[in-house]
Structures are given as structure tokens and as C-alpha cells.
């Protein structure tokens, strides 16, 4: 192994390993830890989704990589109904084994390598960088097109609403990115996993006709059912957009055996066909957000962006690791901003994904700081 090299040597340290000691300190609180460091759903999966999963549990055969026609049709209908996306061909929808898997593998699946440039947000979900590094591509952090100068990127990642900041990109910004990418022959991959969790402003999909003029060429939208449908454990997501790009991804994934299990496809179909459970979950997060936001403000935190998504991007105007220690003394665990980029060292990401009881406990500890 040493003579051939280790793939892991290409990658940064796994970020969560760096806060183990802080987590232990928070866990020592007499009333238990309130873990707000990760975006893992804690609420139950809706009964109709569980019923759909169970209804095909006895099916023994291999699933198709492309997904069932019912699943792809349900995705098209849901994107139109929920987000106003029109003109999407069901053939241009591809289920994936959780969107993290897709993002980590996307540069390689698209054939990118050492001569290619991948652009990611300045403050970004770490897997964008990981995927580029695994492909041997170069990485540039940039929020504005002027940072690119004369360079021609192969792939541009967008993330709106953002993880971790909750920032929502305006429609004109999105249009400029699409125009720039088409001028230079770049692919745009828009991570839209938090699109259904808007609070203070409306986020737009890259596939929205107001953004792309109804032309999906060169565009990929990445969607997850982990958040508003609580399906993180199901590993249920999909990518949609440019029919040629999706067809290429499908062809490579067929050879690789990258198939979403058939019962999961049935569960996804049910989830995409029902808006009621999604609305209920969104309201749970809205209530938790208000409670935490008020408590954080009362404890001297400033909250930046956070117009949408599952997190409050918070700062006390100090190094994020100092803030992490302050919170841990009160039994609260957050994610340090330096996980997400060098310009985020004074922020912490505080998740809304804890039970009502734990959110209330965190709010009380912040109020009595």
C-alpha cells in the first residue's frame, strides 16, 4: 500500500475528528449534551413513506440504475409543483445513493482530472473540495465571477440555500453564473438540498425558467430527501437537468453498479408525491429556529445570513474554536466555521436538527449564560 500511495493522503483531515474533545466536554454536562453540530434529522419518517418502503420489501430482483419510471415522474412533478421548475424530461432525472456520494464522485464521473479547475463557494460544504481532490482536479474558492479572471473552469458548484451559512443567491447572480458558464463551456452543479427550507427569502433552482430561460444545457440540480422528508438514513437523492449530462452519468453509474435499492425508490416516490409531510416538517424547523435564534441573540451572538436552510450561522466576534469551548461548557455542541473554509474562522454553525426538548434545553442554557 505504501508503495502505491494512499488515496486518503490526497484529502484533508476528516473535520468531525477534530472536535472529539469538545464533544466529550459538552457530553459531561449534568443534563446531557445538546448536539447541534450536524444536520441529521431526528423526527420520524412519515407513515406513508414507511408503508411504501414495506410494500415492496419482498421484491428480490436488481433495481435499475435509472430508477423506476414512477420515481422519475414523481420527481418531475414535485419539482414543478414545489419550485416552479418546468420543461424537465423524466429521462433527465437520476436517483443517487445520497447526494454526498454524488457530489464526492461527480468530478470523476464527468471525466475531470489534473488539467481541470473546479470552482466551489468560498465558504462551502467540504465534500465539494473532496470530490475535486479525488479526481485530481484543481480547486478555486470564489463567490464572484471576477475571481476567475481569464480562467476557464470545468465545473462550478453553487449551493443556495447554503450549507453552512443559509445564504440565498439572488436570481440575477444565478443568471450571471449560467451565462458565464455557457460562454466558457463549464458545467454548473447546483446543490439544492435546502431549497424547501426557506424562511426570509425565496431561493431559486438553477433549473427555474427565470434563471435558465427554460434551457437546461450544462446544468445539474442536486436534490435530497434527507431534510424535509427525514430520509437521511435511506440515502435518497437525485440529480436532474441537462439530458446529455444525466445520460452520461447514468452510463457510467450503470457500469459501476451504483443503484438505489428498489424499496428506497418506492419510498422516494411516495415522499415526492406528498407535500403534507414536508410542510409539517418545515413547520417543526421553523419553530425550533425561532426559539434558538432568540436565545442566541440574547446571549450576545450575531446571526449572519441564515435566510434559509437548517442552520444558524452565528458569531461572537472571536475565533470559532473559542466559541465552541464556550458552548461546550453549557453542554451545547456546534460545528466550527473553519470546517467550511479559511474565511469562516469567526463563525459556528448551529443546527436546528434536534428534538423539541433538546432545542428548549439549549435555549434555556443560553438564556442563563
Short mmCIF file of C-alpha atoms in Angstrom, two decimals:
data_model
loop_
_atom_site.label_atom_id
_atom_site.label_comp_id
_atom_site.label_asym_id
_atom_site.label_seq_id
_atom_site.Cartn_x
_atom_site.Cartn_y
_atom_site.Cartn_z
CA UNK A 1 0.00 0.00 0.00
CA UNK A 2 2.78 2.42 0.87
CA UNK A 3 4.49 1.96 -2.50
CA UNK A 4 1.29 2.75 -4.38
CA UNK A 5 0.20 5.61 -2.13
CA UNK A 6 -2.98 6.08 -0.18
CA UNK A 7 -5.98 7.89 -1.64
CA UNK A 8 -6.72 9.30 1.82
CA UNK A 9 -3.42 11.19 1.64
CA UNK A 10 -5.00 13.44 -1.00
CA UNK A 11 -7.67 14.58 1.43
CA UNK A 12 -7.77 16.91 4.43
CA UNK A 13 -8.34 15.54 7.91
CA UNK A 14 -11.94 14.45 8.45
CA UNK A 15 -13.31 17.60 10.13
CA UNK A 16 -15.50 15.94 12.73
CA UNK A 17 -12.50 14.12 14.18
CA UNK A 18 -11.10 17.48 15.26
CA UNK A 19 -13.90 18.26 17.72
CA UNK A 20 -13.93 14.97 19.63
CA UNK A 21 -12.57 16.55 22.82
CA UNK A 22 -15.08 19.40 22.68
CA UNK A 23 -17.89 16.89 22.19
CA UNK A 24 -16.72 14.97 25.26
CA UNK A 25 -16.75 18.18 27.31
CA UNK A 26 -20.29 19.02 26.17
CA UNK A 27 -21.42 15.46 26.91
CA UNK A 28 -20.25 15.87 30.50
CA UNK A 29 -22.97 18.45 31.19
CA UNK A 30 -25.17 17.19 34.06
CA UNK A 31 -28.32 17.46 31.94
CA UNK A 32 -26.73 15.89 28.87
CA UNK A 33 -25.40 17.16 25.59
CA UNK A 34 -27.41 19.15 23.07
CA UNK A 35 -25.74 18.20 19.81
CA UNK A 36 -26.37 20.94 17.25
CA UNK A 37 -23.24 20.18 15.24
CA UNK A 38 -24.75 18.04 12.47
CA UNK A 39 -27.75 18.25 10.18
CA UNK A 40 -29.05 14.79 10.99
CA UNK A 41 -32.86 14.53 11.16
CA UNK A 42 -34.30 13.35 14.48
CA UNK A 43 -38.00 13.30 13.67
CA UNK A 44 -39.77 10.11 12.49
CA UNK A 45 -40.22 9.14 8.88
CA UNK A 46 -43.80 9.75 7.75
CA UNK A 47 -46.07 6.64 7.82
CA UNK A 48 -46.90 6.82 4.11
CA UNK A 49 -43.17 6.64 3.26
CA UNK A 50 -42.60 3.67 5.57
CA UNK A 51 -45.64 1.93 4.08
CA UNK A 52 -44.27 2.42 0.56
CA UNK A 53 -40.91 1.01 1.62
CA UNK A 54 -42.51 -2.05 3.19
CA UNK A 55 -44.88 -2.65 0.28
CA UNK A 56 -42.03 -3.80 -1.99
CA UNK A 57 -39.71 -5.29 0.62
CA UNK A 58 -40.24 -8.78 -0.82
CA UNK A 59 -39.12 -7.87 -4.37
CA UNK A 60 -35.91 -9.88 -4.97
CA UNK A 61 -34.52 -8.55 -8.25
CA UNK A 62 -31.94 -5.89 -9.01
CA UNK A 63 -33.22 -2.32 -9.30
CA UNK A 64 -32.42 -0.23 -12.35
CA UNK A 65 -29.76 2.44 -12.08
CA UNK A 66 -32.03 4.94 -13.83
CA UNK A 67 -34.80 4.40 -11.30
CA UNK A 68 -38.39 3.42 -11.90
CA UNK A 69 -40.49 5.49 -14.33
CA UNK A 70 -42.80 6.24 -11.39
CA UNK A 71 -39.94 7.70 -9.34
CA UNK A 72 -38.67 9.89 -12.15
CA UNK A 73 -42.18 11.13 -12.95
CA UNK A 74 -42.77 11.90 -9.26
CA UNK A 75 -39.53 13.92 -9.15
CA UNK A 76 -40.53 15.94 -12.21
CA UNK A 77 -43.97 16.63 -10.77
CA UNK A 78 -42.60 17.58 -7.34
CA UNK A 79 -40.03 19.99 -8.79
CA UNK A 80 -42.73 21.70 -10.83
CA UNK A 81 -45.27 21.78 -8.01
CA UNK A 82 -42.91 22.88 -5.24
CA UNK A 83 -40.37 25.05 -7.06
CA UNK A 84 -41.80 26.05 -10.43
CA UNK A 85 -39.32 24.03 -12.49
CA UNK A 86 -40.75 23.31 -15.94
CA UNK A 87 -39.60 21.54 -19.08
CA UNK A 88 -37.76 18.74 -17.27
CA UNK A 89 -37.74 15.39 -19.07
CA UNK A 90 -38.22 12.39 -16.73
CA UNK A 91 -35.31 10.77 -18.57
CA UNK A 92 -33.14 13.60 -17.22
CA UNK A 93 -33.70 12.51 -13.61
CA UNK A 94 -31.31 10.07 -11.95
CA UNK A 95 -31.65 8.71 -8.38
CA UNK A 96 -28.45 8.63 -6.33
CA UNK A 97 -27.32 6.91 -3.15
CA UNK A 98 -27.48 10.09 -1.10
CA UNK A 99 -26.29 13.39 -2.52
CA UNK A 100 -22.96 13.30 -0.66
CA UNK A 101 -21.99 10.24 -2.71
CA UNK A 102 -22.90 12.05 -5.91
CA UNK A 103 -21.03 15.24 -5.01
CA UNK A 104 -17.91 13.34 -3.92
CA UNK A 105 -17.87 11.41 -7.19
CA UNK A 106 -19.22 13.97 -9.66
CA UNK A 107 -15.91 15.38 -10.97
CA UNK A 108 -14.61 11.87 -11.63
CA UNK A 109 -17.92 10.73 -13.16
CA UNK A 110 -17.70 13.70 -15.53
CA UNK A 111 -14.15 12.76 -16.54
CA UNK A 112 -12.38 15.67 -14.84
CA UNK A 113 -8.71 15.35 -13.98
CA UNK A 114 -5.46 17.17 -13.30
CA UNK A 115 -5.90 19.75 -16.03
CA UNK A 116 -9.34 20.87 -14.85
CA UNK A 117 -10.48 23.59 -12.48
CA UNK A 118 -13.41 23.13 -10.08
CA UNK A 119 -14.90 26.27 -8.53
CA UNK A 120 -16.55 25.98 -5.12
CA UNK A 121 -18.04 28.63 -2.80
CA UNK A 122 -15.63 30.46 -0.51
CA UNK A 123 -17.49 29.02 2.49
CA UNK A 124 -18.54 25.55 1.42
CA UNK A 125 -19.72 22.08 2.27
CA UNK A 126 -16.40 20.18 2.49
CA UNK A 127 -17.40 17.44 0.02
CA UNK A 128 -17.17 19.81 -2.96
CA UNK A 129 -13.43 20.10 -2.38
CA UNK A 130 -13.09 16.40 -1.58
CA UNK A 131 -14.68 15.41 -4.90
CA UNK A 132 -12.30 17.63 -6.84
CA UNK A 133 -9.27 16.31 -4.96
CA UNK A 134 -10.31 12.71 -5.57
CA UNK A 135 -10.39 13.47 -9.30
CA UNK A 136 -7.00 15.19 -9.14
CA UNK A 137 -8.55 18.50 -10.24
CA UNK A 138 -7.60 21.97 -9.06
CA UNK A 139 -9.88 23.85 -6.65
CA UNK A 140 -10.67 27.56 -6.51
CA UNK A 141 -12.86 29.12 -3.82
CA UNK A 142 -14.84 32.00 -5.32
CA UNK A 143 -18.20 33.62 -4.68
CA UNK A 144 -17.94 36.05 -7.60
CA UNK A 145 -17.09 35.53 -11.24
CA UNK A 146 -14.44 38.26 -11.20
CA UNK A 147 -12.24 36.00 -9.07
CA UNK A 148 -11.91 33.64 -12.03
CA UNK A 149 -10.37 36.20 -14.36
CA UNK A 150 -9.46 34.56 -17.69
CA UNK A 151 -9.58 31.02 -16.25
CA UNK A 152 -11.96 28.51 -17.77
CA UNK A 153 -13.39 26.18 -15.13
CA UNK A 154 -14.70 22.75 -16.00
CA UNK A 155 -17.20 22.64 -13.14
CA UNK A 156 -18.79 25.34 -10.99
CA UNK A 157 -20.57 24.39 -7.76
CA UNK A 158 -23.39 26.53 -6.45
CA UNK A 159 -25.15 25.98 -3.13
CA UNK A 160 -28.26 28.03 -2.46
CA UNK A 161 -29.55 27.94 0.22
CA UNK A 162 -26.04 27.48 1.53
CA UNK A 163 -24.71 24.93 3.94
CA UNK A 164 -23.41 26.28 6.32
CA UNK A 165 -24.37 29.95 6.01
CA UNK A 166 -28.01 29.78 4.95
CA UNK A 167 -27.26 32.41 2.32
CA UNK A 168 -29.66 32.61 -0.63
CA UNK A 169 -28.30 33.64 -4.03
CA UNK A 170 -30.40 36.15 -5.93
CA UNK A 171 -31.88 35.42 -9.31
CA UNK A 172 -29.59 37.86 -11.13
CA UNK A 173 -26.50 36.25 -9.62
CA UNK A 174 -27.70 32.84 -10.76
CA UNK A 175 -28.41 34.12 -14.25
CA UNK A 176 -24.90 35.59 -14.50
CA UNK A 177 -23.35 32.29 -13.47
CA UNK A 178 -25.38 30.40 -16.08
CA UNK A 179 -24.39 32.90 -18.80
CA UNK A 180 -20.71 32.81 -17.79
CA UNK A 181 -20.65 29.01 -17.72
CA UNK A 182 -22.17 28.76 -21.17
CA UNK A 183 -19.72 31.26 -22.60
CA UNK A 184 -16.79 29.21 -21.30
CA UNK A 185 -18.19 25.70 -21.69
CA UNK A 186 -18.40 24.96 -17.97
CA UNK A 187 -20.87 22.71 -16.19
CA UNK A 188 -22.85 24.17 -13.27
CA UNK A 189 -23.81 21.79 -10.47
CA UNK A 190 -26.27 23.42 -8.09
CA UNK A 191 -26.64 21.77 -4.68
CA UNK A 192 -30.28 22.48 -3.82
CA UNK A 193 -30.74 20.18 -0.84
CA UNK A 194 -32.17 23.00 1.30
CA UNK A 195 -34.44 24.53 -1.36
CA UNK A 196 -37.56 23.51 0.57
CA UNK A 197 -36.49 25.28 3.78
CA UNK A 198 -36.83 28.99 3.04
CA UNK A 199 -37.53 31.44 5.86
CA UNK A 200 -36.70 35.05 4.99
CA UNK A 201 -36.20 35.00 1.22
CA UNK A 202 -37.11 32.83 -1.74
CA UNK A 203 -34.38 30.60 -3.17
CA UNK A 204 -34.41 29.68 -6.86
CA UNK A 205 -33.35 26.47 -8.56
CA UNK A 206 -30.76 26.65 -11.31
CA UNK A 207 -33.42 24.93 -13.47
CA UNK A 208 -36.05 27.60 -12.83
CA UNK A 209 -37.10 29.15 -16.17
CA UNK A 210 -36.46 32.59 -14.67
CA UNK A 211 -32.83 31.58 -14.17
CA UNK A 212 -32.01 29.50 -17.26
CA UNK A 213 -34.73 30.65 -19.71
CA UNK A 214 -36.01 27.08 -19.89
CA UNK A 215 -32.70 25.74 -21.26
CA UNK A 216 -31.11 23.10 -19.02
CA UNK A 217 -27.98 22.69 -21.14
CA UNK A 218 -24.87 22.36 -18.96
CA UNK A 219 -26.90 22.46 -15.72
CA UNK A 220 -27.32 19.88 -12.97
CA UNK A 221 -29.54 20.33 -9.92
CA UNK A 222 -28.84 18.09 -6.93
CA UNK A 223 -31.76 17.30 -4.61
CA UNK A 224 -32.02 15.39 -1.35
CA UNK A 225 -34.92 13.89 0.58
CA UNK A 226 -32.87 13.81 3.78
CA UNK A 227 -34.01 17.15 5.14
CA UNK A 228 -37.72 17.86 4.70
CA UNK A 229 -38.66 14.17 4.39
CA UNK A 230 -36.29 12.94 7.16
CA UNK A 231 -34.78 10.31 4.86
CA UNK A 232 -31.10 10.69 5.74
CA UNK A 233 -30.88 7.03 6.75
CA UNK A 234 -32.50 5.99 3.46
CA UNK A 235 -29.72 7.67 1.38
CA UNK A 236 -32.28 9.09 -1.01
CA UNK A 237 -31.43 11.81 -3.50
CA UNK A 238 -31.45 12.57 -7.19
CA UNK A 239 -29.81 14.73 -9.82
CA UNK A 240 -31.70 16.35 -12.69
CA UNK A 241 -31.09 18.75 -15.55
CA UNK A 242 -29.23 18.54 -18.84
CA UNK A 243 -30.40 15.32 -20.57
CA UNK A 244 -26.96 14.67 -22.12
CA UNK A 245 -25.12 15.10 -18.84
CA UNK A 246 -27.59 12.91 -16.97
CA UNK A 247 -27.32 10.26 -19.68
CA UNK A 248 -23.53 10.28 -19.29
CA UNK A 249 -23.79 9.94 -15.52
CA UNK A 250 -26.27 7.10 -15.99
CA UNK A 251 -23.98 5.24 -18.37
CA UNK A 252 -21.01 5.40 -16.00
CA UNK A 253 -23.10 4.52 -12.97
CA UNK A 254 -24.60 1.50 -14.75
CA UNK A 255 -21.12 0.10 -15.28
CA UNK A 256 -20.25 0.83 -11.66
CA UNK A 257 -23.35 -0.81 -10.19
CA UNK A 258 -24.38 2.43 -8.46
CA UNK A 259 -28.05 1.61 -7.88
CA UNK A 260 -30.54 2.96 -5.36
CA UNK A 261 -32.27 -0.04 -3.70
CA UNK A 262 -35.75 -0.70 -5.05
CA UNK A 263 -37.57 -0.27 -1.69
CA UNK A 264 -35.84 3.10 -1.29
CA UNK A 265 -37.03 4.09 -4.75
CA UNK A 266 -40.59 3.26 -3.73
CA UNK A 267 -40.19 5.33 -0.56
CA UNK A 268 -38.81 8.25 -2.58
CA UNK A 269 -41.77 8.06 -4.96
CA UNK A 270 -44.20 8.31 -2.06
CA UNK A 271 -42.28 11.18 -0.45
CA UNK A 272 -42.12 13.18 -3.67
CA UNK A 273 -45.84 12.70 -4.24
CA UNK A 274 -46.91 14.08 -0.86
CA UNK A 275 -46.40 17.69 0.23
CA UNK A 276 -48.24 17.46 3.56
CA UNK A 277 -45.49 15.65 5.49
CA UNK A 278 -42.91 18.03 4.05
CA UNK A 279 -44.92 21.02 5.20
CA UNK A 280 -45.26 19.59 8.69
CA UNK A 281 -41.53 19.06 8.97
CA UNK A 282 -40.79 22.55 7.72
CA UNK A 283 -43.01 23.99 10.45
CA UNK A 284 -41.15 21.97 13.10
CA UNK A 285 -37.92 23.52 11.93
CA UNK A 286 -39.46 26.98 11.80
CA UNK A 287 -40.47 26.78 15.47
CA UNK A 288 -37.05 25.47 16.52
CA UNK A 289 -35.35 28.18 14.51
CA UNK A 290 -37.28 30.97 16.20
CA UNK A 291 -36.55 29.60 19.66
CA UNK A 292 -32.83 29.18 19.03
CA UNK A 293 -32.43 32.46 17.18
CA UNK A 294 -33.97 34.44 20.03
CA UNK A 295 -31.85 32.64 22.62
CA UNK A 296 -28.63 33.15 20.66
CA UNK A 297 -29.32 36.86 20.21
CA UNK A 298 -29.98 37.19 23.93
CA UNK A 299 -26.65 35.50 24.66
CA UNK A 300 -24.73 38.03 22.57
CA UNK A 301 -24.44 36.15 19.29
CA UNK A 302 -24.85 37.81 15.90
CA UNK A 303 -26.55 35.72 13.25
CA UNK A 304 -25.47 36.31 9.67
CA UNK A 305 -27.32 35.23 6.50
CA UNK A 306 -29.41 32.20 7.65
CA UNK A 307 -32.29 33.22 5.39
CA UNK A 308 -32.97 29.56 4.64
CA UNK A 309 -31.79 26.07 5.45
CA UNK A 310 -31.24 24.12 8.64
CA UNK A 311 -28.58 26.22 10.35
CA UNK A 312 -27.97 29.50 12.16
CA UNK A 313 -24.64 30.97 11.06
CA UNK A 314 -23.58 32.58 14.32
CA UNK A 315 -20.65 34.53 15.73
CA UNK A 316 -19.44 36.15 18.95
CA UNK A 317 -16.68 38.02 17.10
CA UNK A 318 -13.96 35.61 18.19
CA UNK A 319 -12.18 32.51 16.94
CA UNK A 320 -14.74 29.78 16.30
CA UNK A 321 -12.86 27.29 18.47
CA UNK A 322 -13.16 29.69 21.43
CA UNK A 323 -16.90 29.91 20.79
CA UNK A 324 -17.03 26.12 20.56
CA UNK A 325 -15.48 25.88 24.04
CA UNK A 326 -17.93 28.47 25.42
CA UNK A 327 -20.86 26.46 24.12
CA UNK A 328 -19.41 23.14 25.32
CA UNK A 329 -19.25 24.47 28.87
CA UNK A 330 -23.02 24.77 28.61
CA UNK A 331 -23.41 21.29 27.14
CA UNK A 332 -24.01 22.52 23.59
CA UNK A 333 -22.04 21.24 20.60
CA UNK A 334 -21.83 23.23 17.35
CA UNK A 335 -19.72 22.94 14.20
CA UNK A 336 -16.77 25.34 13.89
CA UNK A 337 -16.76 27.62 10.88
CA UNK A 338 -13.24 26.61 9.90
CA UNK A 339 -14.70 23.29 8.72
CA UNK A 340 -16.08 25.21 5.76
CA UNK A 341 -13.27 27.49 4.65
CA UNK A 342 -10.50 29.81 5.82
CA UNK A 343 -12.73 32.91 5.77
CA UNK A 344 -15.19 31.40 8.26
CA UNK A 345 -13.00 31.26 11.35
CA UNK A 346 -15.22 33.52 13.48
CA UNK A 347 -18.49 31.66 12.97
CA UNK A 348 -20.10 28.49 14.23
CA UNK A 349 -22.85 26.54 12.51
CA UNK A 350 -25.74 25.75 14.83
CA UNK A 351 -28.18 23.17 13.53
CA UNK A 352 -31.95 23.03 14.02
CA UNK A 353 -31.90 19.24 13.90
CA UNK A 354 -32.58 18.29 17.49
CA UNK A 355 -35.76 17.32 19.27
CA UNK A 356 -38.06 19.99 20.68
CA UNK A 357 -36.91 19.01 24.17
CA UNK A 358 -33.21 19.40 23.31
CA UNK A 359 -33.79 22.69 21.49
CA UNK A 360 -35.63 24.00 24.54
CA UNK A 361 -32.76 22.84 26.76
CA UNK A 362 -30.21 24.66 24.59
CA UNK A 363 -32.31 27.83 24.63
CA UNK A 364 -32.59 27.72 28.41
CA UNK A 365 -28.83 27.24 28.82
CA UNK A 366 -28.17 30.18 26.51
CA UNK A 367 -30.63 32.37 28.42
CA UNK A 368 -28.90 31.62 31.73
CA UNK A 369 -25.37 32.04 30.36
#
